[in-house]
Every structure is written in C-alpha cells, then in structure tokens.
Short mmCIF file of C-alpha atoms in Angstrom, two decimals:
data_model
loop_
_atom_site.label_atom_id
_atom_site.label_comp_id
_atom_site.label_asym_id
_atom_site.label_seq_id
_atom_site.Cartn_x
_atom_site.Cartn_y
_atom_site.Cartn_z
CA MET A 2 0.00 0.00 0.00
CA ALA A 3 1.32 3.42 -0.87
CA THR A 4 -0.58 6.70 -0.78
CA ALA A 5 -4.30 7.48 -0.94
CA THR A 6 -5.84 10.11 -3.16
CA ASP A 7 -8.41 12.89 -3.46
CA PRO A 8 -10.07 12.63 -6.91
CA PHE A 9 -11.17 16.26 -6.96
CA ALA A 10 -7.79 17.83 -6.45
CA CYS A 11 -4.64 15.74 -6.30
CA PHE A 12 -3.74 12.12 -5.82
CA GLY A 13 -1.32 10.46 -3.48
CA GLY A 14 1.33 11.92 -1.21
CA ASP A 15 4.23 13.85 -2.57
CA GLY A 16 7.34 12.77 -0.67
CA SER A 17 9.42 12.93 -3.84
CA SER A 18 11.22 15.57 -5.82
CA SER A 19 11.01 16.34 -9.53
CA SER A 20 14.69 16.61 -10.39
CA ASP A 21 16.24 14.55 -13.16
CA ASP A 22 18.50 11.61 -12.39
CA ASP A 23 21.22 9.69 -14.22
CA ASP A 24 23.45 6.99 -12.76
CA VAL A 25 22.94 6.21 -9.06
CA ARG A 26 24.83 4.36 -6.38
CA LYS A 27 23.87 0.69 -6.20
CA SER A 28 24.09 -1.85 -3.41
CA SER A 29 27.55 -3.44 -3.49
CA ASN A 30 26.36 -6.78 -2.10
CA ASN A 31 24.87 -9.15 -4.70
CA THR A 32 25.67 -12.44 -2.98
CA LYS A 33 22.15 -13.70 -2.28
CA ASP A 34 20.00 -15.87 -4.55
CA ALA A 35 17.64 -14.05 -6.89
CA ALA A 36 14.34 -13.16 -5.21
CA ASP A 37 10.85 -12.51 -6.52
CA ARG A 38 11.18 -9.22 -8.43
CA LEU A 39 7.50 -9.04 -9.43
CA ARG A 40 8.36 -8.74 -13.11
CA ASP A 41 5.46 -10.00 -15.23
CA LYS A 42 7.09 -12.03 -18.01
CA PHE A 43 3.95 -11.81 -20.10
CA ASN A 44 4.44 -8.05 -20.36
CA SER A 45 8.04 -8.17 -21.55
CA GLN A 46 6.97 -6.66 -24.86
CA GLN A 47 4.80 -4.02 -23.21
CA PRO A 48 7.13 -1.43 -21.64
CA SER A 49 4.27 0.52 -20.10
CA ALA A 50 3.19 -2.53 -18.12
CA VAL A 51 6.58 -3.77 -16.96
CA THR A 52 7.98 -3.45 -13.47
CA ASP A 53 11.40 -2.26 -14.56
CA LEU A 54 13.86 -2.84 -11.72
CA LEU A 55 17.48 -1.82 -11.48
CA HIS A 56 19.02 -5.24 -10.95
CA GLU A 57 18.58 -7.05 -14.24
CA ASN A 58 20.17 -10.40 -13.36
CA SER A 59 19.86 -10.58 -9.59
CA SER A 60 17.53 -9.08 -7.04
CA SER A 61 18.46 -7.46 -3.77
CA PHE A 62 15.02 -7.79 -2.15
CA GLU A 63 12.13 -10.23 -2.05
CA MET A 64 8.41 -10.19 -1.44
CA PHE A 65 7.27 -11.94 1.72
CA ASP A 66 4.12 -12.46 3.78
CA ALA A 67 4.05 -9.75 6.43
CA ALA A 68 0.72 -10.98 7.85
CA LEU A 69 2.21 -11.32 11.34
CA THR A 70 2.45 -7.53 11.44
CA ALA A 71 -1.02 -7.14 9.87
CA SER A 72 0.60 -5.60 6.79
CA GLY A 73 -0.17 -8.22 4.13
CA LYS A 74 2.64 -8.64 1.62
CA GLY A 75 5.86 -6.70 2.06
CA LEU A 76 9.40 -6.39 0.73
CA ARG A 77 12.57 -7.30 2.63
CA ALA A 78 16.27 -7.08 1.90
CA VAL A 79 18.22 -10.14 0.79
CA VAL A 80 21.47 -8.15 0.66
CA ALA A 81 22.81 -5.52 3.06
CA TYR A 82 22.43 -1.88 2.04
CA LYS A 83 24.39 1.19 3.02
CA GLN A 84 22.63 4.52 3.47
CA GLY A 85 22.15 6.09 0.04
CA ASP A 86 22.21 2.81 -1.93
CA GLU A 87 19.60 2.57 -4.65
CA ILE A 88 17.37 -0.43 -4.01
CA LEU A 89 15.13 -0.33 -7.06
CA ARG A 90 13.73 1.84 -9.82
CA GLU A 91 10.36 1.21 -11.38
CA THR A 92 8.14 2.41 -14.22
CA ALA A 93 4.48 3.09 -13.39
CA VAL A 94 1.99 0.53 -14.62
CA MET A 95 -0.78 3.16 -14.61
CA ARG A 96 -0.56 6.95 -15.05
CA ILE A 97 -3.69 8.96 -14.21
CA PRO A 98 -4.20 12.76 -14.22
CA ASN A 99 -3.96 14.31 -10.76
CA SER A 100 -7.09 16.37 -11.34
CA GLN A 101 -10.04 16.39 -13.69
CA PRO A 102 -11.63 19.58 -15.12
CA ALA A 103 -15.25 19.52 -14.00
CA ALA A 104 -17.89 21.85 -12.65
CA THR A 105 -18.64 19.73 -9.61
CA ARG A 106 -16.81 17.31 -7.34
CA GLU A 107 -19.18 14.52 -8.40
CA ALA A 108 -18.37 15.10 -12.08
CA ALA A 109 -14.62 15.13 -11.34
CA GLU A 110 -14.90 11.88 -9.39
CA ARG A 111 -16.79 10.29 -12.28
CA LEU A 112 -14.12 11.37 -14.79
CA HIS A 113 -11.41 10.11 -12.43
CA ARG A 114 -13.11 6.73 -12.06
CA ASP A 115 -13.68 6.40 -15.82
CA GLU A 116 -10.03 7.25 -16.62
CA ILE A 117 -8.78 4.64 -14.16
CA GLN A 118 -11.10 2.00 -15.60
CA ARG A 119 -10.10 2.85 -19.18
CA THR A 120 -6.40 2.62 -18.34
CA PHE A 121 -6.93 -0.59 -16.38
CA ASN A 122 -8.82 -2.16 -19.29
CA SER A 123 -5.86 -1.47 -21.60
CA LEU A 124 -3.48 -3.57 -19.45
CA HIS A 125 -2.54 -7.18 -20.15
CA LYS A 126 -4.70 -9.62 -18.22
CA ARG A 127 -1.79 -10.75 -16.04
CA THR A 128 -0.96 -7.15 -15.22
CA GLN A 129 -4.60 -6.53 -14.32
CA GLN A 130 -4.37 -9.45 -11.90
CA SER A 131 -1.23 -7.98 -10.35
CA VAL A 132 -2.95 -4.62 -9.90
CA MET A 133 -6.03 -6.18 -8.31
CA ALA A 134 -3.84 -8.15 -5.89
CA LEU A 135 -2.90 -4.85 -4.20
CA ALA A 136 -4.78 -3.43 -1.24
CA SER A 137 -7.81 -1.16 -1.40
CA CYS A 138 -8.07 0.53 1.98
CA ASN A 139 -11.65 1.81 1.58
CA GLU A 140 -13.02 -1.45 0.16
CA ASP A 141 -11.14 -4.34 1.80
CA GLY A 142 -12.99 -5.67 4.82
CA MET A 143 -16.07 -3.57 4.03
CA GLY A 144 -18.06 -6.30 2.32
CA VAL A 145 -17.70 -4.73 -1.13
CA ALA A 146 -15.80 -5.90 -4.20
CA ARG A 147 -12.32 -4.48 -4.80
CA THR A 148 -12.23 -2.07 -7.77
CA PRO A 149 -9.43 -0.63 -9.94
CA GLN A 150 -10.25 2.82 -8.56
CA GLY A 151 -10.01 1.60 -4.98
CA VAL A 152 -6.62 0.02 -5.66
CA TYR A 153 -5.28 3.04 -7.56
CA ASP A 154 -6.47 5.57 -4.97
CA THR A 155 -4.85 3.54 -2.19
CA ASN A 156 -1.50 2.86 -3.85
CA SER A 157 -0.78 5.74 -6.22
CA PHE A 158 1.82 8.47 -5.77
CA ARG A 159 2.01 12.06 -6.85
CA LEU A 160 5.14 12.40 -8.97
CA GLY A 161 6.79 15.72 -8.18
CA ASN A 162 5.35 18.41 -10.45
CA ASP A 163 4.09 15.93 -13.05
CA PRO A 164 0.36 16.44 -13.76
CA ARG A 165 -0.20 12.67 -13.59
CA GLY A 166 0.15 10.31 -10.66
CA GLY A 167 1.42 6.75 -10.92
CA LEU A 168 0.83 3.24 -9.64
CA PHE A 169 3.92 1.02 -9.22
CA LEU A 170 3.38 -2.71 -8.75
CA THR A 171 6.53 -3.37 -6.74
CA ILE A 172 6.81 -0.14 -4.77
CA ALA A 173 3.16 -0.54 -3.72
CA ARG A 174 4.30 -3.59 -1.72
CA ILE A 175 6.50 -1.47 0.56
CA ASN A 176 4.73 -1.10 3.91
CA HIS A 177 4.60 1.94 6.18
CA SER A 178 6.67 3.11 9.12
CA CYS A 179 6.77 6.57 10.69
CA ARG A 180 10.53 5.91 10.95
CA PRO A 181 11.19 4.62 7.41
CA ASN A 182 14.37 2.92 6.26
CA VAL A 183 13.77 3.76 2.58
CA THR A 184 12.65 6.89 0.75
CA HIS A 185 11.42 7.43 -2.80
CA PHE A 186 12.30 9.92 -5.51
CA TRP A 187 10.66 10.64 -8.88
CA SER A 188 13.11 11.04 -11.76
CA THR A 189 11.60 13.13 -14.55
CA ARG A 190 14.37 12.17 -16.97
CA LEU A 191 13.98 8.44 -16.41
CA GLN A 192 10.22 8.66 -15.84
CA GLN A 193 10.74 6.19 -13.00
CA LYS A 194 10.42 6.20 -9.23
CA LEU A 195 13.64 5.35 -7.40
CA ILE A 196 13.92 3.84 -3.93
CA PHE A 197 16.95 4.65 -1.73
CA ALA A 198 18.11 3.29 1.62
CA ALA A 199 17.53 6.03 4.22
CA ARG A 200 19.92 4.28 6.60
CA ASP A 201 22.00 1.08 6.67
CA ILE A 202 19.71 -1.95 6.23
CA ASP A 203 20.60 -5.49 7.27
CA ILE A 204 19.78 -8.69 5.39
CA GLY A 205 16.27 -9.81 6.34
CA GLU A 206 15.01 -6.36 7.35
CA GLU A 207 11.66 -5.30 5.93
CA LEU A 208 11.80 -2.28 3.62
CA LEU A 209 9.56 0.46 5.04
CA THR A 210 8.62 3.85 3.66
CA THR A 211 6.28 6.50 5.02
CA TYR A 212 2.71 6.99 3.77
CA GLY A 213 2.60 10.48 5.20
CA PRO A 214 1.67 13.02 6.27
CA GLY A 215 4.55 14.24 4.12
CA HIS A 216 7.42 15.51 6.26
CA CYS A 217 5.03 16.91 8.88
CA MET A 218 6.34 15.95 12.33
CA MET A 219 3.15 14.95 14.13
CA THR A 220 2.81 13.34 17.53
CA THR A 221 1.91 9.65 17.76
CA LYS A 222 -1.78 10.53 18.20
CA GLY A 223 -1.77 12.84 15.19
CA ARG A 224 0.03 10.36 12.93
CA ARG A 225 -2.26 7.51 13.92
CA GLU A 226 -5.37 9.63 13.32
CA TYR A 227 -4.09 10.69 9.89
CA LEU A 228 -3.18 7.16 8.82
CA ASN A 229 -6.46 5.72 10.10
CA GLU A 230 -8.46 8.35 8.23
CA ARG A 231 -6.52 7.99 4.98
CA PHE A 232 -5.65 4.28 4.99
CA SER A 233 -7.98 2.68 7.54
CA PHE A 234 -5.30 1.25 9.84
CA GLU A 235 -3.83 2.14 13.21
CA CYS A 236 -0.08 2.44 12.93
CA ASN A 237 1.86 0.16 15.26
CA CYS A 238 5.33 0.92 13.91
CA GLU A 239 8.41 1.21 16.09
CA MET A 240 8.04 4.96 16.53
CA CYS A 241 4.34 4.75 17.37
CA GLN A 242 4.97 1.98 19.90
CA GLU A 243 7.56 4.21 21.57
CA GLY A 244 5.16 7.15 21.69
CA ASN A 245 6.48 9.65 24.19
CA VAL A 246 8.15 7.09 26.47
CA ASN A 247 11.58 8.46 25.56
CA GLY A 248 10.39 11.94 24.67
CA GLY A 249 9.60 11.08 21.04
CA ASP A 250 6.41 13.13 20.79
CA GLU A 251 8.07 16.09 22.43
CA ARG A 252 10.91 15.87 19.91
CA MET A 253 8.47 15.72 17.01
CA ILE A 254 6.64 18.82 18.28
CA GLU A 255 9.90 20.73 18.64
CA ILE A 256 11.15 19.60 15.21
CA GLN A 257 7.92 20.80 13.60
CA ALA A 258 8.12 24.14 15.42
CA LEU A 259 11.71 24.65 14.26
CA GLN A 260 10.81 23.77 10.67
CA ASP A 261 7.88 26.21 10.82
CA ASP A 262 10.32 28.88 12.00
CA PHE A 263 12.65 28.04 9.09
CA ALA A 264 9.78 28.43 6.62
CA THR A 265 8.82 31.80 8.15
CA LEU A 266 12.41 33.00 8.02
CA LYS A 267 12.67 31.99 4.37
CA LYS A 268 9.53 33.96 3.51
CA SER A 269 10.89 36.98 5.39
CA SER A 270 14.17 36.70 3.52
CA LEU A 271 12.38 36.63 0.17
CA SER A 272 10.36 39.70 1.12
CA GLY A 273 13.48 41.53 2.35
CA SER A 274 12.21 41.82 5.94
CA SER A 275 14.45 39.25 7.62
CA ARG A 276 16.98 40.13 10.32
CA ALA A 277 20.61 39.31 9.60
CA ASP A 278 21.78 40.07 13.14
CA ASP A 279 20.71 36.76 14.67
CA THR A 280 22.89 34.41 12.66
CA LYS A 281 24.21 32.66 15.75
CA GLY A 282 20.72 31.91 17.06
CA GLN A 283 19.46 30.79 13.66
CA LEU A 284 22.35 28.38 13.17
CA ALA A 285 21.82 27.08 16.71
CA SER A 286 18.24 26.25 15.68
CA VAL A 287 19.51 24.39 12.59
CA ARG A 288 21.90 22.33 14.72
CA ARG A 289 19.17 21.68 17.27
CA CYS A 290 16.78 20.46 14.57
CA LEU A 291 19.39 18.09 13.12
CA THR A 292 20.19 16.75 16.61
CA LEU A 293 16.51 16.10 17.37
CA MET A 294 16.00 14.35 14.03
CA LYS A 295 19.00 12.12 14.69
CA GLU A 296 17.65 11.25 18.15
CA GLN A 297 14.29 10.44 16.56
CA GLY A 298 15.89 8.20 13.92
CA LEU A 299 15.04 10.48 10.97
CA THR A 300 18.51 10.96 9.55
CA GLY A 301 18.03 10.02 5.88
CA GLY A 302 18.92 12.56 3.22
CA ALA A 303 15.28 13.07 2.26
CA PHE A 304 14.61 14.38 5.79
CA THR A 305 17.75 16.44 6.31
CA LYS A 306 18.63 18.02 2.96
CA SER A 307 16.27 20.99 3.36
CA ILE A 308 17.64 21.65 6.88
CA PHE A 309 21.22 21.70 5.60
CA HIS A 310 20.16 24.07 2.82
CA HIS A 311 18.61 26.40 5.39
CA GLY A 312 21.92 26.48 7.23
CA TYR A 313 23.62 27.34 3.94
CA ASP A 314 21.19 30.21 3.30
CA ILE A 315 21.81 31.64 6.78
CA CYS A 316 25.58 31.55 6.30
CA ILE A 317 25.40 33.15 2.86
CA ALA A 318 23.23 35.98 4.21
CA ALA A 319 25.80 36.53 6.97
CA GLY A 320 28.77 36.43 4.59
CA ASP A 321 30.12 33.29 6.30
CA TYR A 322 31.36 31.43 3.23
CA ASP A 323 33.24 28.76 5.16
CA GLY A 324 30.06 27.91 7.05
CA ALA A 325 28.05 28.03 3.84
CA LYS A 326 30.44 25.62 2.17
CA SER A 327 30.23 23.23 5.12
CA TYR A 328 26.42 23.14 5.08
CA LEU A 329 26.34 22.83 1.30
CA ASN A 330 28.70 19.84 1.42
CA SER A 331 26.36 18.20 3.93
CA GLU A 332 23.39 18.97 1.69
CA LEU A 333 25.21 17.43 -1.27
CA ILE A 334 25.69 14.16 0.64
CA ALA A 335 22.00 14.19 1.63
CA VAL A 336 20.89 14.84 -1.96
CA ARG A 337 23.11 12.07 -3.34
CA ASP A 338 21.72 9.69 -0.72
CA SER A 339 18.09 10.47 -1.57
CA GLU A 340 18.11 11.46 -5.27
CA GLY A 341 21.20 9.83 -6.77
CA VAL A 342 24.83 10.78 -7.23
CA HIS A 343 24.20 12.33 -10.65
CA SER A 344 20.78 13.90 -10.06
CA SER A 345 20.37 17.40 -11.44
CA LYS A 346 20.18 18.78 -7.91
CA ALA A 347 23.48 17.13 -6.96
CA ILE A 348 25.14 18.55 -10.08
CA GLU A 349 23.76 22.00 -9.29
CA ILE A 350 25.19 21.90 -5.75
CA GLU A 351 28.55 20.70 -7.04
CA GLN A 352 28.68 23.71 -9.36
CA VAL A 353 27.86 26.13 -6.54
CA LEU A 354 30.62 24.59 -4.41
CA LYS A 355 33.03 24.99 -7.31
CA ASP A 356 32.01 28.64 -7.72
CA ILE A 357 32.62 29.27 -4.00
CA GLN A 358 36.02 27.62 -4.22
CA ASP A 359 36.95 29.64 -7.31
CA SER A 360 36.00 32.88 -5.60
CA GLU A 361 38.23 32.27 -2.58
#
C-alpha cells in the first residue's frame, strides 16, 4: 500500500522531488540468490506494463508475507544496504491525471473513475491481476468488491510536479513506518520512481517507507489519526509503539516548530524583511533540529537536505562562506543519498561549491 488520493484535487502523497537523475549508487552486495522481483514475463513486450527494476540479473530484495504484522505482503532485503544505496527503480503501470476539469466534485470523481477504468482495461490480463492483488483501503474488509479505482487511490503516488500520478506494482508492496528505512524519488528524466536506503539496512530487514503526512512531524496521536483516516489502519510501527516514552512526541513537536520557523524565516528573507543580526541563534536552531532528528531516527537525506540548505542560506546571508560551504557539502551528501549521485540537484550543488572555491 502506498498513498491514498483525493479525486477532486490531487492524488497520493508527494514525498518525492522532480529533479532529473542519471546513474545512481547501487548496493555493493549481490551475494544472495535471486528473489521474486515481481516482473510480469507476459508483459516483456509491453514497456508501459513492466515493473522495470534496477538489478537485471539478480535481485536485492524479495516479497514476503508480512501478515504477522497485519501488513499483508511486504518487501525485505536479501542483501545488506548502506545509506544512500539505490534499491530499485520502477516504471508506473498506470498513469492517471492528478485532477479532472469539472464543474462539480461529483463530475470530477466520475471522470477520475472512468479514466482509471479505461487505463486498467488497456493492461494485459496478467498485469490486471497484479494490480487487483494490491490493497484497497476503503473497500477491503467492508463487504464490497475491490475495484481498480479503490486500488489506484490507495497505492498511487504524486510524482513531483508531473500532472499525472502513478501506480507502481513493486513499490506498492512497501509497507509503512513513521521511521522509514527507505525513501522514494521521482526522476523526470527516467520517468521512473527510485527507492533509496535512508539508513544502513541489514539482510532480512523489511523495507519500510512513510505513507505520510509528508514531512510533517506529528505526535503519535496525530500520525495515527491521519493514517487511520486515509488508509484505515492504526499504525503500530516502532516509533508509534515508543510514543512519548523516551520523549519522542516532544521531539516531534519541537522539530515541527523549528521547521515552521525556518519556513517563516525563508519567507521573510524573500520579502526583504528578515533580520541578519541573529545568525548565531538561527544556526543554533539548525543544529538543534538536526540533533533532534537524529535522536528520533530520521537521519536520511530526504529528511535532512532541506535543513542543511537552510543552514547554507543563513551563512550566505551573513557572509560566512566557510560555514556556507560546510552546510552545502552536507546537503550534497544528503541529496546524493536520496536522489542519486548524478541527479540534477546534486550537479547544481557541485557547481555552486566549485564557484565558491573559485571565488576564494
């Protein structure tokens, strides 16, 4: 299960960027036997219906029955990953517009449903079966038949700034955790979604992403309410089980408050009304946010890259080019870990670092 949708406005959760990508860092351990890669051999001549994974001759993960955790099917590692390793890349089996032009919500929902059904009908029969084997959070267990719309709305993703969302047969099998060990990134150049290790992952560990709410740092109660409303389940992940026993909820509240302050400061800077005389305090807030995120287990590049960039902006505004370079180097590592070593964003940062070095 991936991310639910609102047919009238936009589908899925964002959680991914829209930068281009080229070559990426791959897992260096390919010693395990090939696992189930979910490639439908009957669609080998239909590129739009193929689950196109990175590892052509061997797989670094497998599908398994996660019923003991009430999660249905899931994916787990059969090789060890280092933070920043690419685990898979996949082409969407269905692409549906994020919004439908209509005078009423009912008309938009009807157009959305019809477009999903039309696209579903165009798929190979075996691919249709693979789609319908995925979860439908608003239909399963409700005594109603599972529909293509129910499956798509449950498992689809928004894809950066692309006007269409996408359903990915393999990525849809990645279950949720509020403390994920993988993150996803949409490559506009490849037209594929890429999955990266957000931290080191051991052999046998389940691959877990977050279904939302975006990068909003809610308390356990808030996250559980959101996930129950959107996906009809109560989260029992590691972070939710911890709750506030070790101060987790308090950390999440403080992280969110700091990130809200960063957003306000950025708006003030753009409007020319920001103060440049509190650099020390602002950088202390950046360091505090990074420390809290590390304590909370949210250290992957997808979580930290915007914080590092904020530190860079503060240093640039203060004329501290050594500090700016330090934060930008940290952002570059975070971007490579979450978007790929040759993503357009990584290349852009490398050029800025070169310009700083040349100006010294």
